[in-house]
Every structure is written in C-alpha cells, then in structure tokens.
PDB file of C-alpha atoms and ligand atoms in Angstrom:
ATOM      1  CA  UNK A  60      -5.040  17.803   2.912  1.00 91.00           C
ATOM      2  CA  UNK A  61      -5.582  14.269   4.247  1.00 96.00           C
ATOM      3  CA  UNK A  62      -3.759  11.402   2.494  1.00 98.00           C
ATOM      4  CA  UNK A  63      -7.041   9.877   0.800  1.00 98.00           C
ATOM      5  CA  UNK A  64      -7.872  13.271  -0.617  1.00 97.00           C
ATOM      6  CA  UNK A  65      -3.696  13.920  -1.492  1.00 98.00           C
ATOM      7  CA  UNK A  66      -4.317  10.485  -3.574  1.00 98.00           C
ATOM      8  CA  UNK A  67      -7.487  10.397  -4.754  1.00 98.00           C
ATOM      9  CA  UNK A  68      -5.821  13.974  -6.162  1.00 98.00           C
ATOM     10  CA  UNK A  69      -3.034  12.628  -7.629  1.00 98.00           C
ATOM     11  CA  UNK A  70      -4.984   9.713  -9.249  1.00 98.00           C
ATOM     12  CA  UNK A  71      -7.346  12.207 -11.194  1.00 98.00           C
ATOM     13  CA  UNK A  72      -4.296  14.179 -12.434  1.00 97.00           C
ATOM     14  CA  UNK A  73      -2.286  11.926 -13.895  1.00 96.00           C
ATOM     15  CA  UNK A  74      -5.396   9.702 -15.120  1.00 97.00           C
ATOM     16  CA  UNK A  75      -4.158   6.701 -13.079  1.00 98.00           C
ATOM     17  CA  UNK A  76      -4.800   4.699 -10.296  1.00 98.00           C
ATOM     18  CA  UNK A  77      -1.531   2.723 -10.293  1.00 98.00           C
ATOM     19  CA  UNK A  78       0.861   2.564  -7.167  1.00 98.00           C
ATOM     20  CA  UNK A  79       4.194   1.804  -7.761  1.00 98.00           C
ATOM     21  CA  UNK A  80       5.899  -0.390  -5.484  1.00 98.00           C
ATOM     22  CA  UNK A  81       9.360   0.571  -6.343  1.00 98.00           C
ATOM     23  CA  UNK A  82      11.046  -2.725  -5.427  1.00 98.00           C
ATOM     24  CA  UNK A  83      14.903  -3.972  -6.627  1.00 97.00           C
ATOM     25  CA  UNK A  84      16.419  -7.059  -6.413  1.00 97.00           C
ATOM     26  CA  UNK A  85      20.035  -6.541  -4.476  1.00 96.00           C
ATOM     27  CA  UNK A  86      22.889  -5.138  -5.767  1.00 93.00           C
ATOM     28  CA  UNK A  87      26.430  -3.796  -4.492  1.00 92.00           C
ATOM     29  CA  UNK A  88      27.582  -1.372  -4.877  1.00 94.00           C
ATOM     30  CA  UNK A  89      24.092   0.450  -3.163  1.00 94.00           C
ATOM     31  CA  UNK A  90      24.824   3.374  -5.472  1.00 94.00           C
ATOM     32  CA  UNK A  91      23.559   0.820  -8.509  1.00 96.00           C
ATOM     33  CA  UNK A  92      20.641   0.837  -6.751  1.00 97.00           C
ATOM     34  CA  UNK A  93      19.767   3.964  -6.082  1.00 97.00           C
ATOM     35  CA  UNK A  94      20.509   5.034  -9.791  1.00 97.00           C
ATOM     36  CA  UNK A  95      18.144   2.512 -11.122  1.00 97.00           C
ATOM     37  CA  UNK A  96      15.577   3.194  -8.871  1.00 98.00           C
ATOM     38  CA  UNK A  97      15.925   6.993  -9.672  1.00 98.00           C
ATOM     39  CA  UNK A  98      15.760   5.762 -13.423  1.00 98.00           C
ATOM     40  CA  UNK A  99      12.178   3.952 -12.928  1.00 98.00           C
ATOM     41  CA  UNK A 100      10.788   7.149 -11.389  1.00 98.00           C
ATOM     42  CA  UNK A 101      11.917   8.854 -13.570  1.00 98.00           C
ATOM     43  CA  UNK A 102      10.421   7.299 -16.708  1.00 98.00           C
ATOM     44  CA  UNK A 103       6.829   5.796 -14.977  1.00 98.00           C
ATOM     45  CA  UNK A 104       6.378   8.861 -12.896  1.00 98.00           C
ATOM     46  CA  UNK A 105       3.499  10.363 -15.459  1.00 97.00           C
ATOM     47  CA  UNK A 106       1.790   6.953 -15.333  1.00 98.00           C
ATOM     48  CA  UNK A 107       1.345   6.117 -11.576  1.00 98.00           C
ATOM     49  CA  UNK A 108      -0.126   8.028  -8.812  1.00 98.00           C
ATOM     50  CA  UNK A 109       1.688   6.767  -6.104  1.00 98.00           C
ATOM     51  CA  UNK A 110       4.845   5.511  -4.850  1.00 98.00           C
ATOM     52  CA  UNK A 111       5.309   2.852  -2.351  1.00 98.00           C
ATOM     53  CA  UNK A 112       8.704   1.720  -0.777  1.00 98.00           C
ATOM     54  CA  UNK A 113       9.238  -1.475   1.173  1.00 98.00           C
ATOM     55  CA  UNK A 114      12.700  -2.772   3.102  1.00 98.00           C
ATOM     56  CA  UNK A 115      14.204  -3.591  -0.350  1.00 97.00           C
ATOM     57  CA  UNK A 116      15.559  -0.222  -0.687  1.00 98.00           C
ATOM     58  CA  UNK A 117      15.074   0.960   3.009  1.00 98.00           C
ATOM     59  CA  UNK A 118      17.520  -1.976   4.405  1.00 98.00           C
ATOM     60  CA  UNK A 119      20.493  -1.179   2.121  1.00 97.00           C
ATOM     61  CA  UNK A 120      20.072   2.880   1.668  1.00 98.00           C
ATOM     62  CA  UNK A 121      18.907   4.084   5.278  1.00 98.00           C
ATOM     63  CA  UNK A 122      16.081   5.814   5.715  1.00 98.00           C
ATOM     64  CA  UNK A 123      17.813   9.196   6.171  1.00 98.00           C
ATOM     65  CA  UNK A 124      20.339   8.558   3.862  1.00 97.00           C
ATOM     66  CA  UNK A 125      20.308   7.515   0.401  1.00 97.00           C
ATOM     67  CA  UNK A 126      16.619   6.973   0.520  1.00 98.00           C
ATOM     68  CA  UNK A 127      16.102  10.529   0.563  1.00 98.00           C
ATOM     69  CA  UNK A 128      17.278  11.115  -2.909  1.00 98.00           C
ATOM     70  CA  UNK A 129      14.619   8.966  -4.029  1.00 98.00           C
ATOM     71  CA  UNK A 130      11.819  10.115  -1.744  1.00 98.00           C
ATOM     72  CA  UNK A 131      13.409  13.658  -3.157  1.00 98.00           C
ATOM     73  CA  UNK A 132      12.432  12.887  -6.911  1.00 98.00           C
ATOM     74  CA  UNK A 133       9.032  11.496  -5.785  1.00 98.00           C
ATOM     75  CA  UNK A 134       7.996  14.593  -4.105  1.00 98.00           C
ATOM     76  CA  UNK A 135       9.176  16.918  -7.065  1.00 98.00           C
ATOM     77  CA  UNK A 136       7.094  14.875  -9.663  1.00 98.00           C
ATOM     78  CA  UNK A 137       4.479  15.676  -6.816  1.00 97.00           C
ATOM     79  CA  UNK A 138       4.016  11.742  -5.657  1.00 98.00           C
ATOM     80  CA  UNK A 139       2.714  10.336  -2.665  1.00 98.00           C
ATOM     81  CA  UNK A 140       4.735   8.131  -0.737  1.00 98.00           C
ATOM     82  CA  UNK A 141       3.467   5.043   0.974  1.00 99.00           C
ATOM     83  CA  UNK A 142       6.148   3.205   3.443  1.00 98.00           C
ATOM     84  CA  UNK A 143       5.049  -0.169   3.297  1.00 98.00           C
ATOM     85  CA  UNK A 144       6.433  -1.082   7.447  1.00 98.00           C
ATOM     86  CA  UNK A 145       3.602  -3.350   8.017  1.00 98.00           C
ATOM     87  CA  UNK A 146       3.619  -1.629  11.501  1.00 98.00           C
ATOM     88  CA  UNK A 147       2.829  -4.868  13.830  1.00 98.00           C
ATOM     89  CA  UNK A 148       4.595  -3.896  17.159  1.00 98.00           C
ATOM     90  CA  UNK A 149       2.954  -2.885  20.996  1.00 98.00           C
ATOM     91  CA  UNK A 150       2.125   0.767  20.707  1.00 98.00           C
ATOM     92  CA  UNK A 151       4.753   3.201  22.015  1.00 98.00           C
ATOM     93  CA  UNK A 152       6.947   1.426  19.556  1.00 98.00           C
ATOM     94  CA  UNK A 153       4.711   1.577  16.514  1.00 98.00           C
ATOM     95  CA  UNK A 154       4.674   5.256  17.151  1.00 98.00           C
ATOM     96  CA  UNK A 155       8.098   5.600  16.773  1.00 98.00           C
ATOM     97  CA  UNK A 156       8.464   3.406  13.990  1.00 98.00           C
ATOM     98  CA  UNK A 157       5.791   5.493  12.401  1.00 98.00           C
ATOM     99  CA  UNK A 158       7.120   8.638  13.566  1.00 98.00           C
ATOM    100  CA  UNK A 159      10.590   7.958  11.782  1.00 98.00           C
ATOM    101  CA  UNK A 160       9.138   7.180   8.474  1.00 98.00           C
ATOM    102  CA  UNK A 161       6.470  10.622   8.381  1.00 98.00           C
ATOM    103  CA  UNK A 162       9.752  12.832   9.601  1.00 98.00           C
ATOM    104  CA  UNK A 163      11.621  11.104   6.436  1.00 98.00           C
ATOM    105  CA  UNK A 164       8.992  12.053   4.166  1.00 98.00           C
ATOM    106  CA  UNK A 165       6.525   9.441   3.700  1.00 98.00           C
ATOM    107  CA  UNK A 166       2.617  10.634   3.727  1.00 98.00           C
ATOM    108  CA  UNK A 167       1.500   6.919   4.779  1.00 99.00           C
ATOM    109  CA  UNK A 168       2.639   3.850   6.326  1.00 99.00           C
ATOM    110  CA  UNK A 169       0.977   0.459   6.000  1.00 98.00           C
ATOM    111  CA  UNK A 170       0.150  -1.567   9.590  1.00 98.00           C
ATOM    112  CA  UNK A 171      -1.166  -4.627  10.619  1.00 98.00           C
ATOM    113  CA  UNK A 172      -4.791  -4.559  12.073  1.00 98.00           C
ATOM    114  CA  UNK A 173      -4.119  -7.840  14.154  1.00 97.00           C
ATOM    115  CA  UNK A 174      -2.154  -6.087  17.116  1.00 98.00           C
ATOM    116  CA  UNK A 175      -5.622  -3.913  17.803  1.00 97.00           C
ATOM    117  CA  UNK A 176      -6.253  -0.661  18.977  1.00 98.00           C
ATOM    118  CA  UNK A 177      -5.281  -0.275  22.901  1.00 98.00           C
ATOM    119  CA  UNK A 178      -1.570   0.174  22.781  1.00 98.00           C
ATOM    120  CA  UNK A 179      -1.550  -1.219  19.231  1.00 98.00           C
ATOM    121  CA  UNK A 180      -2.432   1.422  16.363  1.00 98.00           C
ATOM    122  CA  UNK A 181      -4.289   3.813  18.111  1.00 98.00           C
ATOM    123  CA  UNK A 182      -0.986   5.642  18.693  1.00 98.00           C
ATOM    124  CA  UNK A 183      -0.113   5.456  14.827  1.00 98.00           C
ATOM    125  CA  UNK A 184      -3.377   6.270  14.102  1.00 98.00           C
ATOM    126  CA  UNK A 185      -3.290   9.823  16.613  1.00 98.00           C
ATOM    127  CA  UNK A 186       0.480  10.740  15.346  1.00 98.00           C
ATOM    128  CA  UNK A 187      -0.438  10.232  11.604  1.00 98.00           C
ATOM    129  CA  UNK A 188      -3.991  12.360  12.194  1.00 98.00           C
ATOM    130  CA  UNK A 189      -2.182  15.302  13.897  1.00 98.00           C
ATOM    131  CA  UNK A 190       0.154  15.628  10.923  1.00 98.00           C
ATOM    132  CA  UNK A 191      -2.343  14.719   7.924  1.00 97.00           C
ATOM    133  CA  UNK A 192      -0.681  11.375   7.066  1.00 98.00           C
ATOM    134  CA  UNK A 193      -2.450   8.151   6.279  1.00 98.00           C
ATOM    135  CA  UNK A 194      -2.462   4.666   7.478  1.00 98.00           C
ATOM    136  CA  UNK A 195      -3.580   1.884   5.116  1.00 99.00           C
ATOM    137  CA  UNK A 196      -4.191  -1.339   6.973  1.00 98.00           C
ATOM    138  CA  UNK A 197      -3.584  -5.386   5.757  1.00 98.00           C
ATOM    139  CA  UNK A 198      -7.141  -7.204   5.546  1.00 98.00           C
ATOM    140  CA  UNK A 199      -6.651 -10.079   3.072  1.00 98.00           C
ATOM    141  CA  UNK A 200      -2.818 -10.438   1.792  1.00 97.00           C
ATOM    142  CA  UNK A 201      -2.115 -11.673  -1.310  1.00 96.00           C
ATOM    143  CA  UNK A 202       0.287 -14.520  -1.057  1.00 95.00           C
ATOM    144  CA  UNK A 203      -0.716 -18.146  -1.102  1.00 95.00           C
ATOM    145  CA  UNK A 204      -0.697 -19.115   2.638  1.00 97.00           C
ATOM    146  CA  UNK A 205      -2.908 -15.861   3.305  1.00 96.00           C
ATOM    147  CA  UNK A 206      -6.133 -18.116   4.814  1.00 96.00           C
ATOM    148  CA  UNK A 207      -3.820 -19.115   7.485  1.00 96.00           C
ATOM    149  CA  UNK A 208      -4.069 -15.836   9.579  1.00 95.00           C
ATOM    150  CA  UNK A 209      -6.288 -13.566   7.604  1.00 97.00           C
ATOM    151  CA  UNK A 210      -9.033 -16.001   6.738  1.00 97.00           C
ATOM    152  CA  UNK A 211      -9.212 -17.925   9.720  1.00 96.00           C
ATOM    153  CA  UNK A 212     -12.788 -17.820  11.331  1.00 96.00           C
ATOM    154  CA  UNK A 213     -12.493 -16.517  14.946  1.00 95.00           C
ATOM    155  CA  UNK A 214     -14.813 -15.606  17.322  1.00 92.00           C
ATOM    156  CA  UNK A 215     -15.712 -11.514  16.954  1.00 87.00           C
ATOM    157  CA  UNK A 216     -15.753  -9.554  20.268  1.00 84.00           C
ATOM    158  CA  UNK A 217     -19.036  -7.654  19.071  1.00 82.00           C
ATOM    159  CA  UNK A 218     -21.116 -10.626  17.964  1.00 87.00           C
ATOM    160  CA  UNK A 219     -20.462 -13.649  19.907  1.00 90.00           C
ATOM    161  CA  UNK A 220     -20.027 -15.457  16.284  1.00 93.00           C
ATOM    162  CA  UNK A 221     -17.358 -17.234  14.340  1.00 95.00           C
ATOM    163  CA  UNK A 222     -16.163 -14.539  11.565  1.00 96.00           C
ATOM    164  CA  UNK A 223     -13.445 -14.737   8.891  1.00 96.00           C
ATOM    165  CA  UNK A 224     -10.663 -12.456  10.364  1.00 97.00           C
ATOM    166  CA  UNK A 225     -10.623 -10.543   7.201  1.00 98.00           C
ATOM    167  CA  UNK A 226     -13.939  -9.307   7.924  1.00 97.00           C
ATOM    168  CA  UNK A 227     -13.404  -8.087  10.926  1.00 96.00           C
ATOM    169  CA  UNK A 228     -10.307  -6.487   9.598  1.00 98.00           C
ATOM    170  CA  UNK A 229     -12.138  -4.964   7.284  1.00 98.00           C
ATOM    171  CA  UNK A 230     -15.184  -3.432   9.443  1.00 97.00           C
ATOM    172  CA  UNK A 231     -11.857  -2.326  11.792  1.00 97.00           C
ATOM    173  CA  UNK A 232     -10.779  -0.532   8.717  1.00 98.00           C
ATOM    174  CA  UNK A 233     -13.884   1.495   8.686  1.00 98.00           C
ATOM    175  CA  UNK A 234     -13.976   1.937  12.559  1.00 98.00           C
ATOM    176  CA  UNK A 235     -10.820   3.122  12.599  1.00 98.00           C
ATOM    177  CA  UNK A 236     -11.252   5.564   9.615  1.00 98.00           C
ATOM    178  CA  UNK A 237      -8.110   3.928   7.837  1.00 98.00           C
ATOM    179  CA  UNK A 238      -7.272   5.883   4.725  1.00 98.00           C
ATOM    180  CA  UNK A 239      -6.743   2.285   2.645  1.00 98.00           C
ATOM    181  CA  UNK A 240      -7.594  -1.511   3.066  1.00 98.00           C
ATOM    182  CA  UNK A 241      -4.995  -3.546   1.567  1.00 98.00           C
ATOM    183  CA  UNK A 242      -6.680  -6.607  -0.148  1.00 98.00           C
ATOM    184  CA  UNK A 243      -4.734  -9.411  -2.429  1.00 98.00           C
ATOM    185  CA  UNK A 244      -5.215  -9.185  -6.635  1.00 98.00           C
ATOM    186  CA  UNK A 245      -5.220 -12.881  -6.113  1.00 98.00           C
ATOM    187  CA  UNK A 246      -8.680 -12.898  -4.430  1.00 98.00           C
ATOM    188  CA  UNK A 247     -10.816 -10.751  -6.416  1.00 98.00           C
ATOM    189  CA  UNK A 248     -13.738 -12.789  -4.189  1.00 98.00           C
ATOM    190  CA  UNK A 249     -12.480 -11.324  -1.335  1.00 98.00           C
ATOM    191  CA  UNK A 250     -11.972  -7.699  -2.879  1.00 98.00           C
ATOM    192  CA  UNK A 251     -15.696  -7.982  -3.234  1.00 98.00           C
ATOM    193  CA  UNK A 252     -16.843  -9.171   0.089  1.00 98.00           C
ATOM    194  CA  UNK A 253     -14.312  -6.503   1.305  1.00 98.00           C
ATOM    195  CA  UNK A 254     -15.940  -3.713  -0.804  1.00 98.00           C
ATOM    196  CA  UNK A 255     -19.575  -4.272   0.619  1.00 98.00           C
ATOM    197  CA  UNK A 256     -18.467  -3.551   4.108  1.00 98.00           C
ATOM    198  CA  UNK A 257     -16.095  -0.422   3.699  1.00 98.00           C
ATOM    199  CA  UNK A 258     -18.341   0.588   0.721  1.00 98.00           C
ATOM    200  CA  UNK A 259     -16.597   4.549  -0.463  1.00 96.00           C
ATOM    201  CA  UNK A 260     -15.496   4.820   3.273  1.00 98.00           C
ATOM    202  CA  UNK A 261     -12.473   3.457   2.845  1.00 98.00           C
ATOM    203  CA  UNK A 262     -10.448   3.039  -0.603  1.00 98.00           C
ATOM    204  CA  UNK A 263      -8.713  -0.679  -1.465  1.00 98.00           C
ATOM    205  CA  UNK A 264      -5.180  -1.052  -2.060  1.00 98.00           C
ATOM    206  CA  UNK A 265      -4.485  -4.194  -4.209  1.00 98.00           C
ATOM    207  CA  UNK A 266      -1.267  -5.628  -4.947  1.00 98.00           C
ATOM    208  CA  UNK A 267      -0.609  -9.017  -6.535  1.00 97.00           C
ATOM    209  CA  UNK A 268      -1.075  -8.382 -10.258  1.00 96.00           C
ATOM    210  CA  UNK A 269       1.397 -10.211 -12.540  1.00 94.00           C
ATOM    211  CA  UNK A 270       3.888 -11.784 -10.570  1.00 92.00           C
ATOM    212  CA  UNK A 271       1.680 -13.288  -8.307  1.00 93.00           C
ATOM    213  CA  UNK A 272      -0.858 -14.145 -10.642  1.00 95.00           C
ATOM    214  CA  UNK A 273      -3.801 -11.663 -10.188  1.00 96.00           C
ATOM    215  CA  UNK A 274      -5.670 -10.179 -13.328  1.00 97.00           C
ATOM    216  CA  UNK A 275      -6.185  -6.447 -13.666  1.00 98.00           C
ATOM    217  CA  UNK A 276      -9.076  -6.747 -15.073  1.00 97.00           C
ATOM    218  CA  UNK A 277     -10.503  -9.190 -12.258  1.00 98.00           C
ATOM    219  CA  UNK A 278      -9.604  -6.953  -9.807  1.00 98.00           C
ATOM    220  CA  UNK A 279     -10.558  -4.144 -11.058  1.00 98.00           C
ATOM    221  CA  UNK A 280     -14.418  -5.066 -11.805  1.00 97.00           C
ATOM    222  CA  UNK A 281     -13.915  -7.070  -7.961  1.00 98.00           C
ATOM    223  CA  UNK A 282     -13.494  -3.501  -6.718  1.00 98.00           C
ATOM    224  CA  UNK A 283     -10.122  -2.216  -6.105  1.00 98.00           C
ATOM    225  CA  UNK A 284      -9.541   1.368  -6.230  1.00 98.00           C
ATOM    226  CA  UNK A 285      -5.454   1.571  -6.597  1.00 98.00           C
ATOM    227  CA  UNK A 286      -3.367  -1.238  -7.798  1.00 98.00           C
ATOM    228  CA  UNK A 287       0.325  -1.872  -6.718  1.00 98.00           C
ATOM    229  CA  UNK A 288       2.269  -2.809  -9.084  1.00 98.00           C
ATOM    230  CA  UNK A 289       6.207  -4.076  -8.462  1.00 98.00           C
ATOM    231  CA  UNK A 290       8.059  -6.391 -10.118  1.00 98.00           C
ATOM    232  CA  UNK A 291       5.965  -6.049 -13.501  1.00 98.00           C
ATOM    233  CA  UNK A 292       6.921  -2.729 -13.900  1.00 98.00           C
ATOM    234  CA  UNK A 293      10.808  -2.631 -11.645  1.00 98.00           C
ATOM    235  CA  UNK A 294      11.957  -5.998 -13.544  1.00 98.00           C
ATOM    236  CA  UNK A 295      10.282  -4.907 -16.561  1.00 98.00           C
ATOM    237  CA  UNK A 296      13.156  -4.247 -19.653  1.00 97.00           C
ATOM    238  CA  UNK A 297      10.922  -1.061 -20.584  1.00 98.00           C
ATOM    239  CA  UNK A 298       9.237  -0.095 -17.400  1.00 98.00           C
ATOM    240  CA  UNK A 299       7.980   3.390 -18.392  1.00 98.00           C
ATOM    241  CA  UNK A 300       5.737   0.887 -21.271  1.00 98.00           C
ATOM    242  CA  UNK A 301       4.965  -1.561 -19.150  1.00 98.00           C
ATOM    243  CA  UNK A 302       3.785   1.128 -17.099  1.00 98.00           C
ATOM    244  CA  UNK A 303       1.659   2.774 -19.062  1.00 98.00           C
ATOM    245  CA  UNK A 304       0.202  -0.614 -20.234  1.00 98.00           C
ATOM    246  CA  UNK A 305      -1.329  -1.814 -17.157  1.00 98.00           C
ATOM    247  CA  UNK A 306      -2.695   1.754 -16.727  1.00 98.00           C
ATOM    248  CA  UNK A 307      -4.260   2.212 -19.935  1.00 98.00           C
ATOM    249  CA  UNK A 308      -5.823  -1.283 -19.347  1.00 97.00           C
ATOM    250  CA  UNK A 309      -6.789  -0.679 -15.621  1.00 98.00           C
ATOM    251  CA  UNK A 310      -8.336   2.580 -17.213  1.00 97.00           C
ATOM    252  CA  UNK A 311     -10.066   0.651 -19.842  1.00 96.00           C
ATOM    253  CA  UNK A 312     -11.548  -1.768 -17.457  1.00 96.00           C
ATOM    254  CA  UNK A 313     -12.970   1.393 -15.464  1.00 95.00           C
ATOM    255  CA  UNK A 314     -14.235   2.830 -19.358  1.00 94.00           C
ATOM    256  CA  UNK A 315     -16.634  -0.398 -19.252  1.00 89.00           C
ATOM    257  CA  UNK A 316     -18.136   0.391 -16.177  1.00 78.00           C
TER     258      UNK A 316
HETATM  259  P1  XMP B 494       4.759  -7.359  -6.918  1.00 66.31           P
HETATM  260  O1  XMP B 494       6.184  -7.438  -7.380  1.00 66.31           O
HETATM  261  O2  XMP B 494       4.220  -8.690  -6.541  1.00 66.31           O
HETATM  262  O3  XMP B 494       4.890  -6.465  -5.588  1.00 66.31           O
HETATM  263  O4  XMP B 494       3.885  -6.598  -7.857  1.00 66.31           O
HETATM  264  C1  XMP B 494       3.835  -6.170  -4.746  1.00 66.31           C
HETATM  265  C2  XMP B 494       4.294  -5.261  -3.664  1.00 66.31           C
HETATM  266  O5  XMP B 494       3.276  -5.182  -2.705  1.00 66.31           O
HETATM  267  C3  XMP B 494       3.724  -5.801  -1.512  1.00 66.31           C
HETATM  268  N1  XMP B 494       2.704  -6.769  -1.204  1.00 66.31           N
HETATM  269  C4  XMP B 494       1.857  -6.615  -0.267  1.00 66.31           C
HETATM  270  N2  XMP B 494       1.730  -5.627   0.564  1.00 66.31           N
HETATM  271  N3  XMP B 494      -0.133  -6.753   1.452  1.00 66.31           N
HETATM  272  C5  XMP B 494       0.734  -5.700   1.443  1.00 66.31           C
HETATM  273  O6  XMP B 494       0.594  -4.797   2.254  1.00 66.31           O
HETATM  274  C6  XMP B 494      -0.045  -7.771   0.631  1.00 66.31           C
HETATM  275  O7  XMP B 494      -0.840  -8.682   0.646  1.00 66.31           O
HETATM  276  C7  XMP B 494       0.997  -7.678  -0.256  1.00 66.31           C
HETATM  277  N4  XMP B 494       1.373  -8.493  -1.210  1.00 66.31           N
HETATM  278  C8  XMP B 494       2.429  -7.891  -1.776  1.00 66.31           C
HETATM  279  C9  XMP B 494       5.016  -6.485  -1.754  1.00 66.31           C
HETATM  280  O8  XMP B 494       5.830  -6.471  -0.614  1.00 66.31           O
HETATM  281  C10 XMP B 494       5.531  -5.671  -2.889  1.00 66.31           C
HETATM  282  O9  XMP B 494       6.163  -4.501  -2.404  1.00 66.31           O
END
C-alpha cells in the first residue's frame, strides 16, 4: 500500500484528519522525554491519523535508539509516521538521509522541492517508490518570513514568465507524484491557489494552527486535507481533549461542506 492510500486509510478509521507533530520542549534527563512523549501517544492516539516527528526528539534520542520506542507505540496503535527531515541536500546524500529514516521505521519523509530533481530528489523519490514510502514536499511554509523564498516570483524554466515559487512548487508536486504538499495554516489564500493546481492529485499537509495563528476552520474550507497539529496539543495540560477538540471541529467544518 502506498503512503497516500496507508493515510487516507488511517484518516477514515479513526474519523480524523489530524497529524500529530509530536514535538517537546528539552528536557534532561532524555528519559523525561521519552516518557512524556509515550504519554501523548498514548492518550491522542484514537484522535489523530498520523504521527509526525521532527529533530526535537530525533537530536536528543537517536534515531535507532530511544526513538524507536516511540516509533514502536505508533506502529502498534497502527499510525503512520512522517519524519519531518526537510530533505534539502545534493542527491546521493538525500538518499541516505532518506534511507536511514525508512530503515528506522518512518513511512514518509518531508523534502524541500528547491534543490530539484537531477541529483536532488529524484533519488528520494526512486528509494521511497521501491519500498512504498511517501515523500511530502514544502510549497508555501507557514512562518512569517515565508514570501522570502517561497513566494518570490522567479522566472519558470517551462514558460519564460515570472511565477511565484510556490507555484511552481506546487505544479512540481504534481509532476513529481509527491504523496503531500505542505502548505502554511497561516495562508489559507495560498492553500487555495495551491489546491487548484494539484486538485485530488496530490493531498495538502497544513501545519500552523494555534500557535502560529492559523484558524481550523479557515483552513479547512481553504482546502487542506490533514492538519498538523504540535504545540496545541504536546503543550496542551490535557492533550488527549485538546485533541479531540480540534478534530471534532476540523470534522465539523468538513459536516458543512
Ligand atoms: P506547531 O507547534 O506550530 O507545530 O503546531 C507545527 C509543526 O509543523 C512543523 N512546521 C512545518 N513543517 N512546513 C513544514 O514542513 C512548514 O511550513 C511548517 N511549519 C511548521 C513544525 O516544525 C512543527 O513540527
């Protein structure tokens, strides 16, 4: 099964379309924070359909260390795990890099569509297609100084004319068959002009709720099909409620459809 279909799977099982981005603050000793990132899977698990890890707990449990307890617990509640590497390297190293993380047990990792294809991602692309994985690709990122790569204009290759670079990102997400476009809460506008080039060909991953400032129900309606959620839910003094807030009002929004 291909990672868009292992999601999309998950998703209509558990009646969510929530991604967890299972982030911590630091903390010594790193057994603390393994056990409290055990704890938040353990009690949001039901509510999200998804589980994405990013350097915060990489960095201080090791990949093939204490990070595979957790990636343990995900894949016994039947999760998929997203490595959130931002892959943005020349080729034969992004393979490796990519390599590393499917051999740990993550089903996706998330790269950067601005080192291209030649000797860029095609290699990630190949490994992760010969062993059903996924790759979700950046197209609009949600923090503040995002227009400063992402939505510069530059001149596109095909065309000849000056094109946000988040567009072309975006028709390189189709090209490329990319199993997720990541796209910013924060700029439900840009979720939309997003949507109406990789129409159903290729899912939106949008994280920026809360924290940030993006609206669920914004970006919802703009077009997003999974939300990642972090620090609402990880910092959260309940987070199997907060959890199962934001889902039952992501699901609502999709109820007024
Ligand atoms: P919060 O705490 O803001 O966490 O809910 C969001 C999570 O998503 C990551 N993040 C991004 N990842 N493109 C990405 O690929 C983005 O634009 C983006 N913005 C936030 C962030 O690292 C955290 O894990």
């Amino acid at each position: 099964m291909d990672f868009k279909t292992k999601i999309e799977k998950a998703a209509e099982e558990r009646n969510s379309r929530i991604v967890l981005a299972l982030d911590l603050p630091p903390e010594k000793p790193y057994e603390i924070l393994l056990s409290k990132a055990i704890k938040i899977l353990d009690g949001t698990n039901d509510y999200v359909c998804a589980v994405k890890i990013n350097r915060q707990l990489v960095l201080p449990l090791g990949l093939f260390r204490g990070l595979q307890t957790v990636i343990c617990v995900a894949k016994d509640y039947e999760l998929p795990l997203i490595m959130d590497c931002k892959i943005n390297d020349v080729g034969h190293t992004n393979e490796i890099i990519a390599r590393y993380y499917f051999e740990a047990g993550f089903d996706a990792v998330t790269a950067n569509p601005l080192v291209g294809w030649e000797e860029g991602l095609k290699p990630v692309f190949k490994l992760a297609r010969e062993n059903g994985k996924g790759v979700i690709i950046l197209v609009y990122m949600s923090h503040k100084s995002t227009d400063e790569g992402y939505g510069r204009s530059v001149k596109d290759k095909k065309t000849g004319s000056l094109t946000p670079q988040y567009q072309i990102f975006a028709r390189k997400a189709v090209e490329w068959n990319a199993d997720g476009a990541v796209v910013g809460a924060t700029y439900p506008e840009k979720i939309v002009e997003v949507k109406q080039i990789v129409k159903d060909k290729v899912p939106i991953y949008s994280p920026g709720i809360g924290f940030q400032g993006g609206k669920i129900e914004e970006t919802v309606r703009a077009g997003a099909d999974y939300l990642i959620v972090g620090r609402s839910i990880t910092l959260a003094k309940n987070p199997a409620e907060a959890t199962k807030k934001i889902r039952d009002t992501v699901n609502s929004v999709l109820a007024g459809f």
